[in-house]
Short mmCIF file of C-alpha atoms in Angstrom, two decimals:
data_model
loop_
_atom_site.label_atom_id
_atom_site.label_comp_id
_atom_site.label_asym_id
_atom_site.label_seq_id
_atom_site.Cartn_x
_atom_site.Cartn_y
_atom_site.Cartn_z
CA UNK A 239 -13.07 20.82 14.44
CA UNK A 240 -9.71 21.40 16.65
CA UNK A 241 -8.37 22.26 13.98
CA UNK A 242 -10.40 25.20 11.72
CA UNK A 243 -9.87 26.39 8.16
CA UNK A 244 -6.91 27.95 8.61
CA UNK A 245 -4.73 24.87 8.98
CA UNK A 246 -3.60 24.68 5.77
CA UNK A 247 -2.28 28.44 5.62
CA UNK A 248 0.17 27.70 7.54
CA UNK A 249 1.86 25.40 5.07
CA UNK A 250 1.85 28.59 2.45
CA UNK A 251 5.38 29.98 3.51
CA UNK A 252 6.77 26.25 3.19
CA UNK A 253 5.62 25.81 -0.52
CA UNK A 254 8.32 28.00 -2.21
CA UNK A 255 10.80 26.05 -0.82
CA UNK A 256 9.51 22.42 -1.34
CA UNK A 257 10.44 21.41 -5.33
CA UNK A 258 7.90 20.14 -7.05
CA UNK A 259 7.07 19.42 -10.92
CA UNK A 260 5.31 21.44 -12.84
CA UNK A 261 2.38 19.97 -14.92
CA UNK A 262 2.17 19.55 -18.80
CA UNK A 263 1.06 22.83 -20.38
CA UNK A 264 -0.95 20.66 -22.81
CA UNK A 265 -2.54 17.17 -22.85
CA UNK A 266 0.50 14.49 -23.12
CA UNK A 267 -0.16 11.59 -25.52
CA UNK A 268 -0.65 7.92 -24.77
CA UNK A 269 2.76 6.93 -25.90
CA UNK A 270 4.88 9.58 -24.21
CA UNK A 271 2.71 9.09 -20.92
CA UNK A 272 4.18 5.22 -21.39
CA UNK A 273 7.63 6.78 -22.00
CA UNK A 274 7.55 8.57 -18.72
CA UNK A 275 6.21 6.22 -16.52
CA UNK A 276 8.32 3.78 -17.97
CA UNK A 277 11.44 5.78 -17.13
CA UNK A 278 10.43 6.11 -13.72
CA UNK A 279 10.33 2.55 -12.98
CA UNK A 280 13.47 1.93 -14.92
CA UNK A 281 15.02 4.80 -12.18
CA UNK A 282 12.99 3.03 -9.14
CA UNK A 283 14.30 -0.24 -9.51
CA UNK A 284 17.57 0.94 -10.29
CA UNK A 285 17.78 3.11 -6.74
CA UNK A 286 16.37 0.22 -5.37
CA UNK A 287 19.91 -1.79 -5.62
CA UNK A 288 22.08 1.64 -4.57
CA UNK A 289 23.68 1.07 -1.32
CA UNK A 290 23.96 3.12 1.09
CA UNK A 291 27.23 4.77 0.93
CA UNK A 292 29.19 4.77 4.46
CA UNK A 293 27.46 1.79 5.46
CA UNK A 294 29.92 -1.01 5.79
CA UNK A 295 27.95 -3.96 7.25
CA UNK A 296 24.22 -4.12 8.33
CA UNK A 297 23.07 -5.16 11.98
CA UNK A 298 21.30 -8.56 12.27
CA UNK A 299 18.34 -9.41 9.76
CA UNK A 300 15.65 -7.27 8.09
CA UNK A 301 12.94 -6.49 11.22
CA UNK A 302 10.97 -4.75 8.72
CA UNK A 303 11.01 -8.03 5.88
CA UNK A 304 7.19 -8.80 6.32
CA UNK A 305 5.97 -5.67 5.01
CA UNK A 306 9.34 -4.68 2.63
CA UNK A 307 7.09 -6.10 -0.40
CA UNK A 308 4.09 -3.26 0.38
CA UNK A 309 6.78 -0.23 1.40
CA UNK A 310 8.85 -1.22 -1.56
CA UNK A 311 12.48 -0.66 -1.30
CA UNK A 312 15.17 -3.24 -0.08
CA UNK A 313 17.60 -3.69 2.66
CA UNK A 314 20.71 -1.13 2.36
CA UNK A 315 19.86 0.24 -0.01
CA UNK A 316 19.41 4.19 -0.58
CA UNK A 317 15.14 3.20 -1.04
CA UNK A 318 15.82 1.65 2.98
CA UNK A 319 12.43 3.73 3.74
CA UNK A 320 10.75 2.81 -0.06
CA UNK A 321 7.22 4.52 0.09
CA UNK A 322 6.51 3.96 3.78
CA UNK A 323 6.79 7.64 4.63
CA UNK A 324 4.88 9.24 1.37
CA UNK A 325 2.02 6.87 2.24
CA UNK A 326 1.87 7.28 6.03
CA UNK A 327 2.04 11.19 5.62
CA UNK A 328 -0.69 11.28 3.11
CA UNK A 329 -3.12 9.02 5.18
CA UNK A 330 -2.63 11.18 7.94
CA UNK A 331 -4.00 13.97 6.73
CA UNK A 332 -6.21 12.30 4.95
CA UNK A 333 -7.78 11.43 7.69
CA UNK A 334 -7.30 14.13 9.71
CA UNK A 335 -9.36 15.86 6.98
CA UNK A 336 -12.18 13.37 6.28
CA UNK A 337 -12.74 13.08 9.84
CA UNK A 338 -13.47 16.71 10.18
CA UNK A 339 -10.22 17.70 12.55
CA UNK A 340 -8.78 20.31 9.63
CA UNK A 341 -11.52 21.83 7.10
CA UNK A 342 -10.11 20.91 3.55
CA UNK A 343 -12.24 21.77 0.58
CA UNK A 344 -11.13 19.77 -2.11
CA UNK A 345 -12.93 21.75 -4.70
CA UNK A 346 -10.75 24.77 -3.91
CA UNK A 347 -8.09 24.72 -5.96
CA UNK A 348 -5.99 26.37 -3.38
CA UNK A 349 -7.03 24.08 -0.70
CA UNK A 350 -5.85 21.27 -3.03
CA UNK A 351 -2.88 22.86 -3.66
CA UNK A 352 -1.62 23.48 0.17
CA UNK A 353 -3.19 19.94 1.07
CA UNK A 354 -0.10 18.91 -1.51
CA UNK A 355 2.30 20.68 -0.04
CA UNK A 356 1.51 19.90 3.55
CA UNK A 357 1.33 15.79 2.57
CA UNK A 358 5.06 16.78 1.12
CA UNK A 359 6.20 18.70 4.38
CA UNK A 360 4.76 15.69 6.37
CA UNK A 361 5.78 13.18 4.72
CA UNK A 362 9.57 14.99 4.83
CA UNK A 363 9.53 14.82 8.19
CA UNK A 364 8.58 11.31 8.64
CA UNK A 365 11.11 10.35 6.80
CA UNK A 366 14.12 12.00 8.11
CA UNK A 367 12.71 10.80 11.92
CA UNK A 368 12.77 7.45 10.07
CA UNK A 369 16.23 8.09 8.76
CA UNK A 370 17.51 8.93 12.20
CA UNK A 371 15.68 6.22 14.32
CA UNK A 372 17.12 3.60 11.72
CA UNK A 373 20.78 5.33 12.26
CA UNK A 374 20.31 5.72 16.19
CA UNK A 375 18.78 2.38 16.54
CA UNK A 376 21.88 0.69 14.94
CA UNK A 377 20.41 -0.83 12.32
CA UNK A 378 23.75 0.25 10.33
CA UNK A 379 25.83 -0.53 13.52
CA UNK A 380 27.69 1.51 15.06
CA UNK A 381 28.52 4.42 12.73
CA UNK A 382 30.61 7.60 13.60
CA UNK A 383 28.50 11.03 13.51
CA UNK A 384 29.62 12.25 9.70
CA UNK A 385 28.99 8.84 8.35
CA UNK A 386 25.43 8.80 10.28
CA UNK A 387 24.59 12.34 9.07
CA UNK A 388 25.58 11.24 5.50
CA UNK A 389 22.98 8.03 5.59
CA UNK A 390 20.32 10.29 6.96
CA UNK A 391 20.64 12.39 3.96
CA UNK A 392 20.95 9.70 1.59
CA UNK A 393 17.94 8.00 2.94
CA UNK A 394 16.27 11.39 2.75
CA UNK A 395 17.27 12.35 -0.42
CA UNK A 396 15.67 9.03 -2.05
CA UNK A 397 12.36 9.98 -0.12
CA UNK A 398 12.28 13.13 -2.15
CA UNK A 399 12.97 11.48 -5.22
CA UNK A 400 10.37 9.30 -5.02
CA UNK A 401 7.72 11.86 -3.99
CA UNK A 402 9.04 13.64 -7.10
CA UNK A 403 8.44 10.70 -9.13
CA UNK A 404 5.17 10.14 -7.81
CA UNK A 405 3.58 13.48 -8.41
CA UNK A 406 5.34 13.68 -11.80
CA UNK A 407 2.83 10.74 -12.77
CA UNK A 408 0.05 12.12 -10.73
CA UNK A 409 0.43 15.51 -12.98
CA UNK A 410 -0.21 14.39 -15.98
CA UNK A 411 3.20 13.33 -17.30
CA UNK A 412 2.71 9.96 -17.15
CA UNK A 413 -0.37 6.98 -16.05
CA UNK A 414 -1.59 6.52 -12.45
CA UNK A 415 0.59 7.34 -9.29
CA UNK A 416 4.37 6.26 -8.62
CA UNK A 417 3.05 4.89 -5.28
CA UNK A 418 1.29 2.48 -7.27
CA UNK A 419 3.25 1.76 -9.39
CA UNK A 420 6.13 1.37 -7.05
CA UNK A 421 4.14 -1.40 -4.97
CA UNK A 422 3.50 -2.77 -7.93
CA UNK A 423 6.76 -3.22 -9.19
CA UNK A 424 7.97 -4.30 -5.44
CA UNK A 425 5.13 -7.69 -5.69
CA UNK A 426 5.85 -8.41 -9.08
CA UNK A 427 9.62 -8.60 -8.57
CA UNK A 428 9.18 -10.61 -5.15
CA UNK A 429 6.49 -12.91 -7.18
CA UNK A 430 9.20 -13.20 -10.17
CA UNK A 431 12.02 -14.09 -7.41
CA UNK A 432 10.32 -16.45 -5.46
CA UNK A 433 9.70 -18.49 -8.60
CA UNK A 434 12.56 -18.30 -11.01
CA UNK A 435 15.43 -17.29 -8.72
CA UNK A 436 18.57 -19.41 -9.45
CA UNK A 437 20.75 -18.72 -6.83
CA UNK A 438 21.12 -21.28 -4.25
CA UNK A 439 20.48 -21.43 -0.70
CA UNK A 440 19.96 -24.01 2.43
CA UNK A 441 20.14 -27.52 1.13
CA UNK A 442 21.78 -26.69 -2.18
CA UNK A 443 18.35 -25.85 -4.27
CA UNK A 444 17.41 -22.66 -6.13
CA UNK A 445 15.73 -20.55 -4.14
CA UNK A 446 13.10 -19.96 -6.97
CA UNK A 447 10.54 -22.68 -6.26
CA UNK A 448 10.03 -23.86 -10.25
CA UNK A 449 13.63 -24.56 -10.51
CA UNK A 450 14.01 -26.05 -7.05
CA UNK A 451 11.33 -28.36 -7.78
CA UNK A 452 12.70 -29.72 -10.90
CA UNK A 453 16.06 -30.04 -9.19
CA UNK A 454 14.39 -32.08 -6.36
CA UNK A 455 12.90 -34.52 -9.31
CA UNK A 456 16.41 -34.93 -10.72
CA UNK A 457 17.44 -35.68 -7.87
CA UNK A 458 15.45 -38.60 -7.28
CA UNK A 459 13.36 -37.06 -4.44
CA UNK A 460 9.72 -37.44 -3.94
CA UNK A 461 7.50 -35.60 -6.73
CA UNK A 462 4.67 -34.70 -4.23
CA UNK A 463 6.30 -33.89 -1.22
CA UNK A 464 9.07 -31.85 -3.01
CA UNK A 465 5.56 -30.04 -4.54
CA UNK A 466 4.96 -28.48 -0.87
CA UNK A 467 8.18 -29.07 1.27
CA UNK A 468 11.27 -27.22 1.13
CA UNK A 469 14.78 -27.39 3.25
CA UNK A 470 13.73 -24.41 5.00
CA UNK A 471 10.12 -23.76 6.08
CA UNK A 472 10.84 -20.03 4.76
CA UNK A 473 11.54 -21.10 1.04
CA UNK A 474 8.66 -20.71 -1.43
CA UNK A 475 7.11 -23.83 -2.73
CA UNK A 476 4.90 -24.61 -5.88
CA UNK A 477 2.26 -25.21 -3.45
CA UNK A 478 2.41 -21.59 -2.79
CA UNK A 479 2.93 -20.75 -6.88
CA UNK A 480 -0.37 -22.76 -6.98
CA UNK A 481 -1.82 -20.69 -4.49
CA UNK A 482 -0.52 -17.37 -5.68
CA UNK A 483 -2.27 -17.84 -9.13
CA UNK A 484 -5.36 -19.08 -7.42
CA UNK A 485 -5.88 -16.12 -5.27
CA UNK A 486 -4.98 -13.48 -8.38
CA UNK A 487 -8.12 -15.20 -10.36
CA UNK A 488 -10.61 -14.97 -6.46
CA UNK A 489 -9.45 -11.59 -6.18
CA UNK A 490 -10.08 -10.57 -9.95
CA UNK A 491 -13.31 -12.21 -9.65
CA UNK A 492 -14.17 -10.17 -6.49
CA UNK A 493 -13.40 -7.09 -8.09
CA UNK A 494 -16.49 -7.81 -10.08
CA UNK A 495 -18.89 -8.67 -7.48
CA UNK A 496 -21.56 -5.65 -7.30
CA UNK A 497 -24.81 -4.69 -6.12
CA UNK A 498 -26.44 -1.98 -9.32
CA UNK A 499 -28.55 0.56 -7.89
CA UNK A 500 -30.85 2.10 -10.94
CA UNK A 501 -30.47 5.77 -11.03
CA UNK A 502 -32.41 8.05 -13.70
CA UNK A 503 -31.84 11.59 -14.57
CA UNK A 504 -34.00 14.14 -12.89
CA UNK A 505 -32.97 17.18 -15.72
CA UNK A 506 -33.25 15.01 -18.64
CA UNK A 507 -36.31 12.49 -19.19
CA UNK A 508 -35.12 9.38 -20.43
CA UNK A 509 -31.90 9.15 -19.35
CA UNK A 510 -30.56 6.82 -16.93
CA UNK A 511 -28.29 4.18 -15.56
CA UNK A 512 -26.56 2.17 -12.38
CA UNK A 513 -24.84 3.35 -9.37
CA UNK A 514 -22.87 0.65 -8.93
CA UNK A 515 -21.84 -0.56 -4.52
CA UNK A 516 -18.87 -2.75 -5.09
CA UNK A 517 -18.09 -5.92 -3.01
CA UNK A 518 -15.06 -4.71 -2.06
CA UNK A 519 -16.07 -1.20 -1.73
CA UNK A 520 -13.67 0.94 0.39
CA UNK A 521 -10.81 -1.25 -1.69
CA UNK A 522 -7.81 -2.20 -0.34
CA UNK A 523 -7.60 0.88 2.18
CA UNK A 524 -8.19 -1.25 5.20
CA UNK A 525 -4.90 -3.14 4.23
CA UNK A 526 -2.94 -0.41 3.39
CA UNK A 527 -4.11 1.16 6.62
CA UNK A 528 -2.97 -1.80 8.68
CA UNK A 529 0.67 -2.01 7.09
CA UNK A 530 1.34 1.43 8.02
CA UNK A 531 0.29 0.80 11.12
CA UNK A 532 2.36 -2.31 11.93
CA UNK A 533 5.43 -0.61 9.70
CA UNK A 534 5.19 2.47 12.55
CA UNK A 535 5.18 -0.15 15.45
CA UNK A 536 8.04 -2.35 14.16
CA UNK A 537 10.03 1.11 13.70
CA UNK A 538 8.65 2.09 17.62
CA UNK A 539 9.65 -1.48 18.60
CA UNK A 540 13.27 -1.12 16.82
CA UNK A 541 13.59 2.36 18.41
CA UNK A 542 12.93 0.96 21.88
CA UNK A 543 15.01 -2.29 21.98
CA UNK A 544 17.96 -0.03 20.77
CA UNK A 545 17.75 2.26 24.00
CA UNK A 546 19.31 0.92 27.24
CA UNK A 547 16.82 3.32 29.02
CA UNK A 548 13.73 1.35 27.58
CA UNK A 549 14.78 -1.75 26.51
CA UNK A 550 13.67 -3.25 29.80
CA UNK A 551 10.43 -1.54 30.76
CA UNK A 552 7.40 -2.60 30.42
CA UNK A 553 6.57 -0.65 27.17
CA UNK A 554 9.82 -3.16 25.43
CA UNK A 555 7.98 -6.14 26.88
CA UNK A 556 4.92 -4.95 25.56
CA UNK A 557 5.76 -3.77 22.08
CA UNK A 558 7.85 -6.78 21.43
CA UNK A 559 12.05 -7.39 20.65
CA UNK A 560 13.60 -8.51 17.56
CA UNK A 561 16.35 -11.26 17.28
CA UNK A 562 19.53 -9.43 16.84
CA UNK A 563 20.95 -11.86 14.38
CA UNK A 564 17.78 -12.27 12.37
CA UNK A 565 15.95 -9.41 12.61
CA UNK A 566 12.85 -10.89 13.09
CA UNK A 567 10.14 -10.39 15.93
CA UNK A 568 10.30 -12.94 18.77
CA UNK A 569 8.01 -11.63 21.62
CA UNK A 570 5.37 -9.05 22.25
CA UNK A 571 2.93 -6.77 19.89
CA UNK A 572 5.10 -7.01 16.94
CA UNK A 573 5.38 -10.79 16.76
CA UNK A 574 1.46 -11.53 17.05
CA UNK A 575 1.04 -8.70 14.18
CA UNK A 576 3.89 -10.74 11.81
CA UNK A 577 2.21 -13.56 9.64
CA UNK A 578 3.61 -17.03 9.92
CA UNK A 579 4.20 -17.75 6.19
CA UNK A 580 3.69 -21.08 5.02
CA UNK A 581 1.84 -24.06 6.42
CA UNK A 582 4.98 -25.02 7.83
CA UNK A 583 5.02 -22.21 10.17
CA UNK A 584 1.56 -22.10 10.88
CA UNK A 585 1.41 -25.60 12.03
CA UNK A 586 4.60 -24.89 14.47
CA UNK A 587 2.62 -21.95 16.11
CA UNK A 588 -1.03 -22.37 15.53
CA UNK A 589 -1.71 -19.92 18.41
CA UNK A 590 0.34 -16.97 17.11
CA UNK A 591 -1.72 -17.91 13.63
CA UNK A 592 -4.93 -17.53 15.33
CA UNK A 593 -4.05 -14.15 17.16
CA UNK A 594 -2.56 -12.53 13.99
CA UNK A 595 -5.65 -13.60 12.25
CA UNK A 596 -8.06 -11.97 14.79
CA UNK A 597 -5.91 -9.08 15.30
CA UNK A 598 -5.99 -8.23 11.13
CA UNK A 599 -9.18 -9.34 10.65
CA UNK A 600 -10.36 -6.96 13.70
CA UNK A 601 -8.29 -3.81 12.24
CA UNK A 602 -9.40 -3.94 8.70
CA UNK A 603 -13.14 -4.09 9.30
CA UNK A 604 -12.45 -0.93 12.09
CA UNK A 605 -10.28 0.96 9.27
CA UNK A 606 -13.19 -0.36 6.33
CA UNK A 607 -16.06 1.36 8.88
CA UNK A 608 -13.87 4.64 9.60
CA UNK A 609 -12.82 5.12 6.27
CA UNK A 610 -16.78 4.78 4.67
CA UNK A 611 -17.42 7.93 6.95
CA UNK A 612 -14.10 10.06 6.54
CA UNK A 613 -13.62 9.64 2.95
CA UNK A 614 -17.19 11.03 2.33
CA UNK A 615 -18.66 7.22 1.12
CA UNK A 616 -21.33 6.74 3.47
CA UNK A 617 -25.18 6.74 2.24
CA UNK A 618 -25.62 10.17 3.54
CA UNK A 619 -22.79 11.72 1.76
CA UNK A 620 -23.64 9.81 -1.49
CA UNK A 621 -27.07 10.55 -1.48
CA UNK A 622 -26.15 14.45 -1.09
CA UNK A 623 -23.65 14.15 -4.31
CA UNK A 624 -26.39 12.22 -6.32
CA UNK A 625 -29.08 14.33 -5.40
CA UNK A 626 -26.76 17.69 -6.14
CA UNK A 627 -25.99 16.04 -9.25
CA UNK A 628 -29.44 15.69 -10.19
CA UNK A 629 -30.00 11.85 -10.38
CA UNK A 630 -32.77 10.19 -8.56
CA UNK A 631 -33.52 6.32 -7.44
CA UNK A 632 -36.73 5.54 -9.64
CA UNK A 633 -39.76 5.41 -7.27
CA UNK A 634 -38.32 7.79 -4.79
CA UNK A 635 -38.36 11.38 -4.14
CA UNK A 636 -35.30 13.78 -5.39
CA UNK A 637 -34.38 14.12 -1.98
CA UNK A 638 -31.13 13.11 0.41
CA UNK A 639 -33.35 11.40 2.91
CA UNK A 640 -34.70 8.91 0.73
CA UNK A 641 -32.02 7.77 -1.48
CA UNK A 642 -29.51 7.79 1.88
CA UNK A 643 -32.31 5.12 3.15
CA UNK A 644 -31.97 3.04 -0.08
CA UNK A 645 -28.23 3.24 0.29
CA UNK A 646 -27.97 2.14 3.87
CA UNK A 647 -29.32 -1.01 2.61
CA UNK A 648 -26.03 -1.81 0.51
CA UNK A 649 -23.13 0.22 1.80
CA UNK A 650 -23.37 -0.69 5.43
CA UNK A 651 -22.91 -4.43 5.05
CA UNK A 652 -20.73 -4.53 2.21
CA UNK A 653 -18.13 -2.73 4.03
CA UNK A 654 -17.71 -4.61 6.90
CA UNK A 655 -17.75 -7.57 4.45
CA UNK A 656 -15.12 -6.55 2.24
CA UNK A 657 -13.11 -5.17 5.32
CA UNK A 658 -13.71 -8.79 6.41
CA UNK A 659 -12.99 -10.17 3.04
CA UNK A 660 -9.84 -8.09 2.33
CA UNK A 661 -8.24 -9.15 5.72
CA UNK A 662 -9.50 -12.88 5.38
CA UNK A 663 -7.60 -12.86 1.73
CA UNK A 664 -4.32 -11.20 3.13
CA UNK A 665 -4.45 -13.74 5.97
CA UNK A 666 -4.80 -16.82 3.68
CA UNK A 667 -2.24 -15.42 1.83
CA UNK A 668 0.55 -15.27 4.21
CA UNK A 669 -0.44 -18.82 5.64
CA UNK A 670 -0.35 -20.57 2.63
CA UNK A 671 2.87 -18.85 0.87
CA UNK A 672 1.50 -16.83 -1.39
CA UNK A 673 4.17 -14.88 -3.51
CA UNK A 674 4.36 -11.27 -2.41
CA UNK A 675 2.20 -11.73 0.54
CA UNK A 676 -1.51 -11.67 0.43
CA UNK A 677 -1.64 -8.07 0.48
CA UNK A 678 0.84 -7.40 -1.79
CA UNK A 679 -1.70 -9.91 -4.00
CA UNK A 680 -4.85 -7.67 -3.16
CA UNK A 681 -3.27 -4.61 -3.77
CA UNK A 682 -1.75 -5.19 -7.11
CA UNK A 683 -4.68 -7.00 -8.85
CA UNK A 684 -6.33 -3.11 -7.72
CA UNK A 685 -3.53 -1.50 -8.96
CA UNK A 686 -3.46 -3.44 -12.38
CA UNK A 687 -7.49 -3.01 -12.68
CA UNK A 688 -6.92 0.76 -12.17
CA UNK A 689 -4.16 0.71 -15.13
CA UNK A 690 -6.47 -1.09 -17.18
CA UNK A 691 -9.29 1.65 -16.86
CA UNK A 692 -6.46 4.23 -17.36
CA UNK A 693 -5.27 2.88 -20.86
CA UNK A 694 -8.98 2.54 -21.81
CA UNK A 695 -9.94 6.31 -21.06
CA UNK A 696 -6.56 7.01 -22.60
CA UNK A 697 -7.36 5.35 -25.33
CA UNK A 698 -10.38 6.61 -26.22
CA UNK A 699 -9.19 10.08 -25.63
CA UNK A 700 -6.92 9.49 -28.27
CA UNK A 701 -9.77 8.15 -30.87
CA UNK A 702 -12.17 10.76 -29.51
CA UNK A 703 -10.46 13.76 -28.81
CA UNK A 704 -13.30 15.62 -28.26
CA UNK A 705 -13.97 13.77 -24.80
CA UNK A 706 -10.50 15.68 -23.66
CA UNK A 707 -12.26 18.67 -23.64
CA UNK A 708 -15.42 16.79 -22.34
CA UNK A 709 -13.83 16.07 -19.20
CA UNK A 710 -12.05 19.45 -19.07
CA UNK A 711 -8.52 17.93 -20.25
CA UNK A 712 -6.42 20.44 -22.34
#
């Protein structure tokens, strides 16, 4: 262990300077939770449309467009950074704690509080660094010093507000987490606009696929060709809509596939149940980590390209360059970690498509296996939790070793297979022009399922108040 037990204590003096949301003194009823959740969503959507003060023009295109739907926010708004800094800060600490580099006891209230403080501080630090990188990197043109400082301040404060709204929901005032809600909102908005955006684009048709399809038919174009081809390969098609709906149904189906391991209580005879090992055992964590990694690489690429001292080096050639007009990657690593969206783009550059597929699927498998160990979801850790809870598998001794042996038959296999599947679904979604991206659909289905379970739980506690006391809620 490189940083032993007292790591989080270094953040204790900082805690009093960081704003925080006070948790409710008593349980908030479902109606009020829905109101708070809706209010947070409305504020988020409004903020995503508020332009940055002091920015007259945006330099080039949006280099973060490929992952914008995942990190949220919108180009040129105060939410330019989206949830990127918040997710990155939290994931870094979870990786450090899960791997044992830093000591963290989630059952200790003080450790939990300090972990939250450290996560906030790190996220704000990343937000500040990212904001400076955007301004210095010339994303908003050449700004005077004062204007640049104002833009940095706006981006920093917007991230702080997002963080507080996330904390508001997580502390019991609303449902779920702000980060999940913001991701879902971003994907839902992308799907809506891809299908029904009425504003005209290249070719004179509406951007939305449904409207454009009927415009094409009324103009006498072939309905079959118009179904999957648009004037620009970057415009959404009706084929993309069909694939989007199909993928949503398929991911919902995958969510329900699991191996049920029978378990019984060693303390109360006759009481038994099942321990489910889902096919998507580590859920969407691999694609979240991959998206975060790609976002950081895009940021580094922009910094390198905008720095005259680095732009002509081997580092710049390796990381890659962006088109100064459109902001799209044109070479290097950033080019190959950006998916060619739509069948037409895949056929135009099949080598890039294959390399992107290989990179993303490999990263998802690696992150799945890594997360299994550092998150305490490996067979040994799960077996220890079951045994400590007074649970055993029928026909086996109540000990960690035999339980771990049974779990080892399934968990490692579904972890690798699940990582491969989420990577493959994400890739195919992008290649087939899925609205909101393949990764976005994966995340959204998981988030909606979580909200479904949360609503069921809340309704049960509304009907049976005794459950609140049983679950330790006030």
